[in-house]
Short mmCIF file of C-alpha atoms and ligand atoms in Angstrom, two decimals:
data_model
loop_
_atom_site.label_atom_id
_atom_site.label_comp_id
_atom_site.label_asym_id
_atom_site.label_seq_id
_atom_site.Cartn_x
_atom_site.Cartn_y
_atom_site.Cartn_z
CA MET M 13 0.14 -0.07 0.03
CA ALA M 14 1.62 3.57 -0.80
CA HIS M 15 2.17 6.08 1.86
CA PRO M 16 0.50 9.07 2.17
CA PRO M 17 2.42 11.95 1.28
CA ILE M 18 4.23 13.58 4.39
CA ASP M 19 2.97 16.67 5.52
CA TRP M 20 6.05 18.57 6.08
CA HIS M 21 5.01 21.73 7.32
CA ALA M 22 3.01 19.65 9.98
CA ARG M 23 6.34 18.10 10.87
CA ALA M 24 8.45 21.14 10.42
CA ARG M 25 5.91 22.93 13.63
CA GLU M 26 6.60 19.56 15.81
CA ILE M 27 10.24 19.52 15.16
CA ARG M 28 12.14 20.52 18.80
CA VAL M 29 16.13 21.63 17.94
CA ASP M 30 18.14 20.66 20.09
CA GLY M 31 21.52 23.15 19.76
CA ARG M 32 23.67 21.91 22.37
CA ALA M 33 27.08 20.41 21.76
CA VAL M 34 27.89 17.07 22.05
CA ILE M 35 31.04 16.28 23.79
CA GLU M 36 32.04 12.75 25.50
CA GLY M 37 28.69 11.46 24.16
CA GLU M 38 26.41 13.80 25.75
CA ARG M 39 24.66 17.12 24.99
CA ARG M 40 26.22 20.10 26.72
CA ASP M 41 25.48 23.66 26.86
CA ALA M 42 28.14 26.32 26.21
CA LEU M 43 30.51 26.81 29.25
CA ASN M 44 29.47 30.17 29.54
CA GLY M 45 25.77 29.40 28.72
CA GLU M 46 25.77 31.75 25.81
CA THR M 47 23.81 30.86 22.59
CA PHE M 48 22.74 32.28 19.48
CA ALA M 49 19.62 32.00 16.92
CA CYS M 50 19.27 29.29 14.90
CA ILE M 51 17.34 31.44 11.94
CA SER M 52 15.80 29.34 9.04
CA PRO M 53 16.17 30.92 5.45
CA ILE M 54 12.71 29.64 4.89
CA ASN M 55 10.92 32.36 6.42
CA GLY M 56 13.79 34.25 8.33
CA GLN M 57 12.49 32.79 11.74
CA SER M 58 14.07 31.09 14.53
CA LEU M 59 14.21 27.74 15.12
CA GLY M 60 15.37 27.61 18.56
CA GLU M 61 18.85 28.38 20.25
CA ILE M 62 22.44 26.93 19.35
CA ALA M 63 25.36 26.71 21.94
CA ARG M 64 27.79 29.62 21.17
CA GLY M 65 31.19 27.62 21.45
CA ARG M 66 34.04 29.02 22.45
CA GLN M 67 37.55 28.22 22.92
CA PRO M 68 37.08 26.31 26.44
CA ASP M 69 34.23 24.13 24.67
CA ILE M 70 36.66 23.11 21.88
CA ASP M 71 39.34 22.44 24.78
CA ALA M 72 36.75 20.43 26.83
CA ALA M 73 36.25 18.36 23.34
CA VAL M 74 39.76 17.81 22.36
CA ALA M 75 40.71 16.64 25.47
CA SER M 76 38.02 14.14 25.20
CA ALA M 77 38.84 13.25 21.63
CA ARG M 78 42.65 13.07 22.84
CA ALA M 79 41.83 10.78 25.49
CA ALA M 80 39.44 8.46 23.47
CA PHE M 81 42.59 8.13 21.02
CA ASP M 82 45.20 7.94 23.37
CA ASP M 83 43.74 5.07 25.29
CA GLY M 84 42.48 3.20 22.26
CA ARG M 85 39.07 2.65 22.45
CA TRP M 86 38.55 3.71 19.36
CA ALA M 87 41.96 3.20 17.12
CA HIS M 88 42.94 -0.07 18.99
CA LYS M 89 39.62 -2.09 18.14
CA PRO M 90 39.68 -4.63 15.72
CA PRO M 91 38.80 -2.99 11.99
CA ALA M 92 36.12 -5.82 11.74
CA VAL M 93 34.37 -4.36 15.17
CA ARG M 94 35.17 -0.62 13.77
CA LYS M 95 33.45 -1.50 10.48
CA ARG M 96 30.58 -2.63 12.22
CA LEU M 97 30.17 0.05 14.29
CA LEU M 98 30.33 2.36 11.12
CA GLN M 99 27.80 0.46 9.63
CA ARG M 100 25.18 0.69 12.31
CA PHE M 101 25.94 4.32 12.25
CA ALA M 102 24.79 4.44 8.78
CA GLU M 103 21.68 2.36 9.47
CA LYS M 104 20.87 4.57 12.20
CA ILE M 105 21.26 7.88 9.72
CA LEU M 106 18.98 6.17 7.10
CA ALA M 107 16.47 5.12 9.69
CA ALA M 108 16.21 8.76 10.98
CA LYS M 109 16.18 9.97 7.11
CA ASP M 110 12.69 12.11 7.50
CA GLU M 111 14.21 13.81 10.61
CA LEU M 112 17.62 14.50 9.04
CA ALA M 113 16.09 15.78 5.76
CA LEU M 114 13.82 17.96 7.57
CA LEU M 115 16.34 19.67 9.86
CA GLU M 116 18.74 19.97 6.87
CA THR M 117 15.78 21.76 4.84
CA LEU M 118 14.78 23.97 7.47
CA ASP M 119 18.34 24.99 8.38
CA MET M 120 19.84 25.53 5.16
CA GLY M 121 17.01 26.14 2.81
CA LYS M 122 17.29 23.33 0.21
CA PRO M 123 14.24 21.46 -1.33
CA ILE M 124 13.14 18.56 0.84
CA GLN M 125 12.86 16.31 -1.88
CA TYR M 126 16.70 16.36 -2.41
CA ALA M 127 17.51 16.53 1.27
CA LEU M 128 15.49 13.42 1.03
CA SER M 129 16.97 11.95 -2.16
CA VAL M 130 20.46 13.22 -1.85
CA ASP M 131 21.66 14.30 1.41
CA VAL M 132 20.52 11.69 3.65
CA PRO M 133 21.44 9.19 1.41
CA SER M 134 24.85 10.07 0.09
CA THR M 135 25.77 10.58 3.82
CA ALA M 136 24.73 6.95 5.05
CA ARG M 137 26.54 5.77 1.94
CA CYS M 138 29.78 7.57 2.36
CA ILE M 139 29.77 6.24 5.93
CA GLN M 140 29.02 2.86 5.11
CA TRP M 141 31.51 2.52 1.88
CA TYR M 142 34.39 3.58 4.45
CA ALA M 143 32.88 1.21 6.93
CA GLU M 144 33.64 -1.45 4.17
CA ALA M 145 36.88 -0.41 3.89
CA THR M 146 38.18 -0.75 7.45
CA ASP M 147 39.03 -4.68 7.12
CA LYS M 148 40.21 -4.51 3.56
CA ILE M 149 43.03 -2.19 3.27
CA TYR M 150 46.59 -4.05 3.59
CA ASP M 151 49.99 -2.30 4.68
CA GLU M 152 53.28 -3.29 2.58
CA ILE M 153 56.65 -4.52 2.67
CA ALA M 154 59.18 -3.00 1.09
CA PRO M 155 61.58 -4.99 -1.28
CA THR M 156 64.43 -3.86 0.61
CA PRO M 157 67.69 -6.03 0.46
CA ARG M 158 67.60 -9.48 2.51
CA SER M 159 69.33 -8.34 5.57
CA ALA M 160 66.54 -6.47 6.98
CA LEU M 161 62.57 -6.37 6.62
CA ALA M 162 60.95 -3.12 6.06
CA LEU M 163 57.11 -2.52 7.11
CA ILE M 164 55.28 0.26 5.63
CA THR M 165 52.31 0.73 7.73
CA ARG M 166 49.44 3.26 7.98
CA GLU M 167 48.73 4.70 11.34
CA PRO M 168 45.60 7.44 12.35
CA VAL M 169 47.33 10.63 12.78
CA GLY M 170 45.31 10.98 16.21
CA VAL M 171 42.61 13.82 16.97
CA VAL M 172 41.41 15.17 13.66
CA GLY M 173 39.60 18.55 13.36
CA VAL M 174 36.90 18.73 10.81
CA VAL M 175 35.52 22.33 9.82
CA VAL M 176 32.63 22.43 7.29
CA PRO M 177 30.40 24.97 5.53
CA TRP M 178 26.65 25.05 4.93
CA ASN M 179 25.89 24.01 1.45
CA TYR M 180 26.01 20.44 2.38
CA PRO M 181 26.21 20.33 5.94
CA MET M 182 26.13 16.59 6.18
CA ILE M 183 27.59 15.13 3.12
CA MET M 184 30.60 17.75 3.47
CA ALA M 185 30.84 16.21 7.24
CA ALA M 186 30.46 12.65 5.96
CA TRP M 187 33.41 13.10 3.60
CA LYS M 188 35.93 13.60 6.62
CA LEU M 189 34.21 11.65 9.17
CA GLY M 190 34.05 8.57 7.05
CA PRO M 191 37.68 7.95 6.14
CA ALA M 192 38.85 9.61 9.53
CA LEU M 193 36.98 7.11 12.05
CA ALA M 194 37.47 4.19 9.63
CA ALA M 195 41.38 4.68 10.00
CA GLY M 196 41.02 4.89 14.04
CA ASN M 197 40.61 8.64 14.66
CA SER M 198 38.96 10.76 16.91
CA VAL M 199 37.34 13.57 15.82
CA VAL M 200 36.04 17.26 16.73
CA LEU M 201 33.79 18.67 14.25
CA LYS M 202 32.60 22.40 14.09
CA PRO M 203 29.69 22.83 11.93
CA SER M 204 28.71 25.96 10.01
CA GLU M 205 27.32 28.63 12.43
CA LYS M 206 24.60 28.55 9.69
CA SER M 207 23.66 24.71 9.63
CA PRO M 208 24.31 23.22 12.89
CA LEU M 209 21.56 21.07 13.64
CA THR M 210 22.30 17.78 11.57
CA ALA M 211 25.76 17.52 12.62
CA LEU M 212 24.28 17.38 16.33
CA ARG M 213 21.98 14.77 15.35
CA LEU M 214 24.58 12.43 13.58
CA ALA M 215 26.96 12.82 17.09
CA GLU M 216 24.06 11.30 18.98
CA LEU M 217 23.19 8.67 16.18
CA ALA M 218 26.75 7.82 16.36
CA VAL M 219 26.94 7.34 20.18
CA GLU M 220 23.39 5.11 19.73
CA ALA M 221 25.56 2.91 16.70
CA GLY M 222 27.68 2.34 19.54
CA ILE M 223 30.94 4.23 18.69
CA PRO M 224 32.65 5.09 22.23
CA PRO M 225 31.74 8.73 23.61
CA GLY M 226 34.68 11.07 22.81
CA VAL M 227 35.31 9.65 19.31
CA PHE M 228 33.09 11.98 17.51
CA ASN M 229 32.71 15.19 19.28
CA VAL M 230 30.20 18.39 17.72
CA VAL M 231 30.82 21.46 19.01
CA PRO M 232 28.74 24.11 17.19
CA GLY M 233 29.88 28.09 17.15
CA TYR M 234 31.07 30.92 15.07
CA GLY M 235 34.52 30.15 13.04
CA HIS M 236 36.22 32.97 14.33
CA GLU M 237 35.61 31.77 17.65
CA ALA M 238 35.31 27.71 18.10
CA GLY M 239 36.89 27.58 14.53
CA GLU M 240 40.08 29.51 15.28
CA ALA M 241 40.22 27.79 18.46
CA LEU M 242 39.86 24.12 16.77
CA ALA M 243 42.51 25.32 13.97
CA LEU M 244 44.77 26.53 16.41
CA HIS M 245 44.83 23.49 19.12
CA MET M 246 48.12 22.12 19.85
CA GLN M 247 46.43 18.60 20.39
CA VAL M 248 44.59 18.54 17.44
CA ASP M 249 47.21 16.57 14.45
CA ALA M 250 44.91 17.50 11.19
CA ILE M 251 42.54 19.64 10.04
CA GLY M 252 39.65 18.26 7.20
CA PHE M 253 38.64 21.86 6.16
CA THR M 254 35.91 22.35 3.62
CA GLY M 255 34.95 26.33 2.78
CA SER M 256 36.21 29.30 1.22
CA THR M 257 39.64 29.83 0.31
CA ARG M 258 39.88 32.83 2.44
CA THR M 259 39.25 30.67 5.47
CA GLY M 260 41.42 28.16 3.97
CA ARG M 261 44.07 30.48 3.90
CA ARG M 262 43.84 31.11 7.66
CA MET M 263 43.87 27.25 8.49
CA LEU M 264 46.71 27.16 7.02
CA GLU M 265 48.30 30.20 9.07
CA TYR M 266 46.64 28.68 12.10
CA ALA M 267 49.03 25.79 11.77
CA GLY M 268 51.65 27.51 10.94
CA ARG M 269 51.13 29.61 14.69
CA SER M 270 50.52 26.48 16.53
CA ASN M 271 52.17 23.16 15.89
CA LEU M 272 52.44 22.69 12.05
CA LYS M 273 49.03 19.99 11.95
CA ARG M 274 48.57 18.81 8.54
CA VAL M 275 46.00 21.06 6.75
CA PHE M 276 43.78 19.68 4.24
CA ASN M 277 41.94 22.20 2.15
CA GLU M 278 38.70 21.86 0.14
CA LEU M 279 37.73 25.48 -1.28
CA GLY M 280 36.08 27.27 -3.55
CA GLY M 281 35.51 26.91 -7.40
CA LYS M 282 34.65 28.77 -10.89
CA SER M 283 34.13 25.92 -12.63
CA ALA M 284 34.40 26.24 -16.77
CA PHE M 285 31.80 24.80 -18.90
CA VAL M 286 33.36 24.55 -22.30
CA VAL M 287 30.69 23.74 -25.09
CA PHE M 288 32.22 23.18 -28.70
CA ASP M 289 30.29 23.99 -31.93
CA ASP M 290 30.86 20.23 -32.80
CA PHE M 291 28.36 19.17 -30.14
CA SER M 292 25.40 18.60 -31.56
CA ASP M 293 22.73 17.91 -29.07
CA ILE M 294 22.85 21.27 -27.31
CA ASP M 295 19.49 20.72 -25.64
CA ARG M 296 20.88 17.99 -23.62
CA ALA M 297 24.09 20.66 -23.15
CA ALA M 298 22.37 23.76 -21.94
CA ALA M 299 19.72 21.18 -19.80
CA THR M 300 22.47 20.09 -17.93
CA VAL M 301 24.53 23.02 -17.21
CA ALA M 302 20.99 24.61 -15.79
CA GLY M 303 20.48 21.61 -13.76
CA SER M 304 23.75 21.82 -12.65
CA MET M 305 24.09 25.67 -12.06
CA PHE M 306 20.75 25.64 -10.51
CA PHE M 307 20.77 22.66 -8.09
CA ASN M 308 21.37 23.31 -4.55
CA GLN M 309 20.39 27.00 -5.51
CA GLY M 310 23.93 27.32 -7.16
CA GLU M 311 25.20 26.80 -3.59
CA SER M 312 27.72 24.32 -4.95
CA CYS M 313 31.77 24.33 -5.08
CA ASN M 314 31.80 22.76 -8.21
CA ALA M 315 28.68 24.68 -10.16
CA PRO M 316 29.53 25.16 -13.77
CA SER M 317 29.45 29.02 -13.11
CA ARG M 318 31.71 29.96 -16.43
CA VAL M 319 29.60 28.74 -19.26
CA LEU M 320 31.80 29.03 -22.22
CA VAL M 321 30.59 28.47 -25.50
CA HIS M 322 31.81 28.51 -29.08
CA GLU M 323 30.49 31.73 -30.84
CA ARG M 324 28.89 29.65 -33.64
CA VAL M 325 26.26 27.95 -31.57
CA ALA M 326 26.30 30.32 -28.81
CA ASP M 327 22.98 32.21 -29.58
CA ALA M 328 21.21 29.29 -29.92
CA PHE M 329 22.76 27.79 -26.68
CA VAL M 330 22.22 30.97 -24.53
CA GLU M 331 18.30 30.79 -25.87
CA ARG M 332 18.02 27.07 -24.59
CA VAL M 333 19.57 27.92 -21.46
CA VAL M 334 17.08 30.80 -20.74
CA ALA M 335 14.31 28.28 -21.63
CA GLN M 336 15.12 26.24 -18.75
CA ALA M 337 15.18 29.03 -15.95
CA PRO M 338 11.54 28.83 -15.72
CA LYS M 339 12.04 25.23 -14.23
CA TYR M 340 14.04 26.43 -11.51
CA GLN M 341 11.76 29.35 -10.02
CA PRO M 342 12.42 29.18 -6.40
CA ALA M 343 9.57 28.20 -4.23
CA ASP M 344 8.64 26.58 -0.84
CA PRO M 345 11.63 24.27 0.30
CA LEU M 346 9.05 22.31 2.35
CA ASP M 347 7.11 21.38 -0.82
CA ALA M 348 7.77 18.05 -2.10
CA THR M 349 8.02 19.30 -5.96
CA THR M 350 9.89 22.17 -5.28
CA VAL M 351 13.31 22.41 -7.08
CA MET M 352 14.95 25.27 -5.88
CA GLY M 353 14.98 26.64 -2.26
CA ALA M 354 16.13 29.65 -0.26
CA LEU M 355 19.85 30.93 0.24
CA VAL M 356 21.30 30.17 3.25
CA ASP M 357 21.00 33.62 5.16
CA ASP M 358 20.59 37.25 4.62
CA THR M 359 24.12 37.94 3.98
CA GLN M 360 24.01 35.08 1.09
CA LEU M 361 21.40 37.09 -0.26
CA ARG M 362 23.16 40.29 -0.35
CA THR M 363 26.08 38.93 -1.68
CA VAL M 364 24.48 37.29 -4.84
CA LEU M 365 22.42 40.22 -5.43
CA GLY M 366 25.46 42.68 -5.28
CA TYR M 367 27.43 40.29 -7.90
CA ILE M 368 24.21 40.32 -10.33
CA ASP M 369 24.25 44.48 -9.97
CA ALA M 370 28.08 44.17 -10.54
CA GLY M 371 27.41 41.99 -13.85
CA GLN M 372 25.02 44.82 -15.18
CA ALA M 373 27.13 47.58 -14.25
CA GLU M 374 30.25 45.83 -15.53
CA GLY M 375 28.11 45.39 -19.40
CA ALA M 376 27.32 41.54 -18.87
CA ARG M 377 23.59 41.35 -20.67
CA CYS M 378 20.97 39.89 -17.93
CA ALA M 379 19.24 37.24 -20.29
CA ALA M 380 17.23 35.33 -17.33
CA GLY M 381 16.11 36.42 -13.65
CA GLY M 382 18.53 38.80 -11.93
CA ARG M 383 15.82 39.59 -9.03
CA GLN M 384 14.95 38.70 -5.72
CA ALA M 385 11.84 36.28 -5.22
CA ARG M 386 9.19 35.36 -2.79
CA THR M 387 9.89 38.48 -0.95
CA ALA M 388 6.78 37.96 1.32
CA SER M 389 8.11 34.26 3.00
CA GLY M 390 10.36 36.34 4.80
CA GLY M 391 13.07 34.08 3.47
CA TYR M 392 16.13 34.57 1.20
CA TYR M 393 15.29 33.45 -2.36
CA VAL M 394 16.94 34.65 -5.75
CA GLU M 395 15.56 33.73 -9.51
CA PRO M 396 17.49 31.35 -11.43
CA THR M 397 20.01 34.18 -13.52
CA VAL M 398 21.82 33.78 -16.68
CA PHE M 399 24.28 36.52 -17.97
CA ASP M 400 25.37 36.74 -21.63
CA GLY M 401 28.29 38.46 -23.01
CA VAL M 402 30.58 38.10 -20.11
CA THR M 403 34.21 38.36 -20.71
CA ASN M 404 36.46 36.52 -18.14
CA GLN M 405 37.89 39.71 -16.82
CA MET M 406 34.18 40.75 -14.98
CA LYS M 407 34.05 40.43 -11.47
CA ILE M 408 31.50 37.99 -12.02
CA ALA M 409 33.54 35.71 -14.07
CA ARG M 410 36.60 36.13 -11.53
CA GLU M 411 34.76 35.71 -8.17
CA GLU M 412 33.04 32.89 -6.44
CA ILE M 413 29.09 33.95 -6.38
CA PHE M 414 28.04 30.81 -4.35
CA GLY M 415 24.38 31.56 -5.87
CA PRO M 416 21.93 30.88 -8.99
CA VAL M 417 23.99 33.06 -11.39
CA MET M 418 25.72 31.57 -14.45
CA GLY M 419 27.79 34.00 -17.09
CA VAL M 420 28.23 32.93 -20.81
CA ILE M 421 31.23 33.72 -22.25
CA ARG M 422 31.90 33.31 -26.13
CA PHE M 423 34.73 31.99 -27.70
CA ARG M 424 36.41 31.27 -31.36
CA THR M 425 39.02 28.89 -31.14
CA GLU M 426 39.75 25.57 -29.38
CA ASP M 427 43.09 27.64 -27.78
CA GLU M 428 41.03 30.56 -27.00
CA ALA M 429 38.48 28.26 -24.65
CA ILE M 430 41.64 26.30 -23.13
CA ALA M 431 43.34 29.63 -22.36
CA ILE M 432 40.23 31.24 -20.69
CA ALA M 433 39.02 28.09 -18.54
CA ASN M 434 42.78 27.92 -17.27
CA ASP M 435 42.58 31.72 -16.28
CA SER M 436 41.34 31.28 -13.21
CA SER M 437 42.65 31.32 -9.59
CA TYR M 438 40.40 28.34 -9.04
CA GLY M 439 40.78 24.74 -10.53
CA LEU M 440 38.12 22.36 -8.76
CA GLN M 441 36.22 21.24 -11.66
CA ALA M 442 35.39 21.53 -15.51
CA SER M 443 33.46 20.19 -18.48
CA VAL M 444 34.08 19.63 -22.18
CA TRP M 445 31.42 19.18 -24.48
CA SER M 446 32.46 17.92 -28.20
CA GLU M 447 32.28 14.99 -30.38
CA ASN M 448 35.61 15.01 -31.77
CA ILE M 449 36.93 12.38 -29.56
CA ASN M 450 40.56 13.56 -30.29
CA ARG M 451 39.58 17.27 -28.99
CA ALA M 452 37.77 16.00 -26.17
CA HIS M 453 40.87 14.18 -24.74
CA ARG M 454 43.04 17.14 -25.90
CA VAL M 455 40.88 19.64 -23.74
CA ALA M 456 40.29 17.51 -20.70
CA ARG M 457 44.03 17.19 -20.32
CA ALA M 458 44.84 20.69 -21.05
CA LEU M 459 42.22 21.79 -18.41
CA ARG M 460 43.48 22.52 -14.75
CA ALA M 461 41.18 21.06 -12.72
CA GLY M 462 40.82 18.35 -9.82
CA THR M 463 37.51 16.57 -11.69
CA VAL M 464 36.66 16.90 -15.72
CA HIS M 465 33.71 15.75 -17.17
CA VAL M 466 33.37 14.88 -20.96
CA ASN M 467 30.09 15.53 -22.36
CA GLN M 468 27.85 15.24 -18.96
CA TYR M 469 28.56 16.87 -15.61
CA ASP M 470 26.46 14.95 -13.21
CA GLU M 471 28.30 11.76 -12.57
CA ASP M 472 29.54 11.40 -9.19
CA ASP M 473 30.50 8.47 -7.08
CA ILE M 474 32.08 7.88 -3.37
CA THR M 475 34.28 5.72 -5.38
CA VAL M 476 36.16 8.81 -7.13
CA PRO M 477 38.14 11.54 -5.41
CA PHE M 478 36.99 14.71 -5.20
CA GLY M 479 39.15 17.77 -4.78
CA GLY M 480 40.62 20.96 -6.34
CA TYR M 481 43.92 22.53 -8.34
CA LYS M 482 45.42 25.84 -7.63
CA GLN M 483 43.37 27.77 -5.27
CA SER M 484 40.65 25.24 -4.90
CA GLY M 485 42.67 23.29 -2.29
CA ASN M 486 45.00 20.00 -1.66
CA GLY M 487 44.18 16.65 -0.75
CA ARG M 488 40.86 14.78 -1.79
CA ASP M 489 37.64 13.82 -0.36
CA LYS M 490 36.30 10.63 -1.14
CA SER M 491 37.70 7.43 -2.72
CA LEU M 492 40.49 5.66 -0.93
CA HIS M 493 42.63 8.66 -1.50
CA ALA M 494 40.70 10.10 1.49
CA PHE M 495 42.65 7.84 3.54
CA ASP M 496 45.95 9.59 2.81
CA LYS M 497 44.82 12.77 4.54
CA TYR M 498 44.00 11.12 8.15
CA THR M 499 47.06 8.32 8.17
CA GLU M 500 50.29 8.79 9.09
CA LEU M 501 53.05 6.36 6.75
CA LYS M 502 55.51 4.43 9.44
CA THR M 503 58.49 2.67 8.10
CA THR M 504 59.55 -0.30 10.66
CA TRP M 505 62.92 -1.60 10.02
CA LEU M 506 63.81 -5.12 11.41
CA ARG M 507 67.10 -6.82 11.05
CA ILE M 508 67.29 -10.41 9.71
CA ASP M 509 70.52 -12.14 11.00
P1 NAD U 9 33.37 29.76 5.04
O1 NAD U 9 35.03 29.51 4.70
O2 NAD U 9 32.88 31.04 5.78
O3 NAD U 9 32.98 28.84 6.19
C1 NAD U 9 33.22 27.57 6.29
C2 NAD U 9 33.57 26.92 7.76
O4 NAD U 9 34.65 27.62 8.19
C3 NAD U 9 32.56 27.50 8.75
O5 NAD U 9 32.28 26.39 9.55
C4 NAD U 9 32.78 28.59 9.66
O6 NAD U 9 32.59 28.66 10.54
C5 NAD U 9 34.32 28.14 9.38
N1 NAD U 9 35.15 29.44 9.44
C6 NAD U 9 34.86 30.73 8.85
N2 NAD U 9 35.75 31.49 9.48
C7 NAD U 9 36.50 30.81 10.46
C8 NAD U 9 38.10 31.15 10.82
N3 NAD U 9 38.30 32.45 11.20
N4 NAD U 9 38.96 30.40 11.08
C9 NAD U 9 38.05 28.81 11.57
N5 NAD U 9 36.98 28.98 10.88
C10 NAD U 9 36.25 29.30 10.54
O7 NAD U 9 32.59 29.28 3.86
P2 NAD U 9 31.03 29.23 3.52
O8 NAD U 9 30.59 30.30 3.51
O9 NAD U 9 30.46 28.11 4.57
O10 NAD U 9 31.13 27.70 2.53
C11 NAD U 9 31.00 28.11 1.10
C12 NAD U 9 32.34 27.85 0.54
O11 NAD U 9 32.88 26.46 0.91
C13 NAD U 9 32.47 28.36 -0.82
O12 NAD U 9 34.01 29.07 -1.22
C14 NAD U 9 32.67 26.59 -1.28
O13 NAD U 9 32.93 27.01 -2.63
C15 NAD U 9 33.19 26.01 -0.60
N6 NAD U 9 32.82 24.36 -0.51
C16 NAD U 9 33.69 23.95 -1.40
C17 NAD U 9 33.81 22.18 -1.16
C18 NAD U 9 34.96 21.36 -1.75
O14 NAD U 9 34.61 20.14 -1.79
N7 NAD U 9 36.08 22.04 -2.65
C19 NAD U 9 32.64 21.77 -1.15
C20 NAD U 9 31.40 22.43 -0.52
C21 NAD U 9 31.97 24.11 -0.51
#
């Protein structure tokens, strides 16, 4: 029998938000009792109060994680036991899917249908995948002379500080938690002050799954308070950071000023989507760029925000992209059919509208959108926006907007397309659309980005690495390569007589 549709508004009215930290497996207020309001971008109203973690709270969480690591309650468990407990954690996440999806939507404004179909299952799958890897990775013996034996083993780095943004709060956390916990580390997670709710629930679910208290702690708070205290902490061995390039720079400074902890940065992007005139199905290319750009309100690090189109097909391409825009009109995120929700907060709304003004002032043509929407809701919505006639020197082509705004840049030759695509301080992702196999390979090789798609943009899987070149960061999330960030390589020499 089919289930009746869920009334998400009714559920939203009933939900009770708990904004206290989770340290040593327990809910705790901030030590000085301070809180800040958790504002829903859907309507600008408060969902409840969040503990305002500061250095003393971070000190308590790091002490808990340090003790958990040092006494081996997690790191020394047989890998098959860690696997089983992490699998249970993933099962708990799936069992709580409606609650987690609703918290995510209320907290950061994404459509409930995607919180349910993307964010929760991807989070669970990530934890599950690393759980499975736990007892399947072998160490190495080096091909040394016979007089000695050299073992190359991987050991957990110790206490990992995780700092994540608000655009995919659970998924970004899971990309760090999965490999860090599977490798035997203890974690202190500082979620974004704009979206702390699901991270706090994840920490409770981990304890319910049987992961020992202290192994995974969450301290909510502001970046310049809790985030800075975590990144400067002398007992934190590594930082797994996802966020802006500006904050990534700070993370490196904090490491330099403290204990030279390892810092792995997953940062911003300004990804190029390059369409050649030999690609015949421009309807599909246009639908793909619109879908990828406007998904998650354009608040995706890998959004294809610079669209490079050969001048011969540019007019037809822009016409088709503009025709896609009405599908992505913002609507109520709690309505199960909505595809575009609210921007995360008023600050982000002002930032995005500021970039739209800048595009117009610099002479780009606004071919679709360009305005705030749903103002009567009290929330923060912007229309899907397409700029034509953009040059790569304009501010809207150089800076990450992190909203539903794409710019179309025209080119004449393959060399020019490559030069424009690579003329960016970022290098997270790119795509090339061509039916000429030689060109597709040539351009894919020439593009300086961590991921290059050919004739599609949507493929994504936990099995493949994700990360950037240049100022888009270092290190890689996802895949077995992520273990490189959360493990040390140890060499042990044994003499053989
Ligand atoms: P942000 O840098 O402002 O904040 C990210 C996190 O860092 C938050 O938890 C914040 O509280 C914390 N923080 C802020 N200032 C800090 C400081 N001085 N010290 C310590 N911590 C601090 O970024 P955001 O606005 O939350 O997220 C958007 C950015 O994230 C975009 O640039 C986007 O491209 C990037 N992002 C990258 C990836 C990737 O995988 N490369 C994925 C998602 C988002």
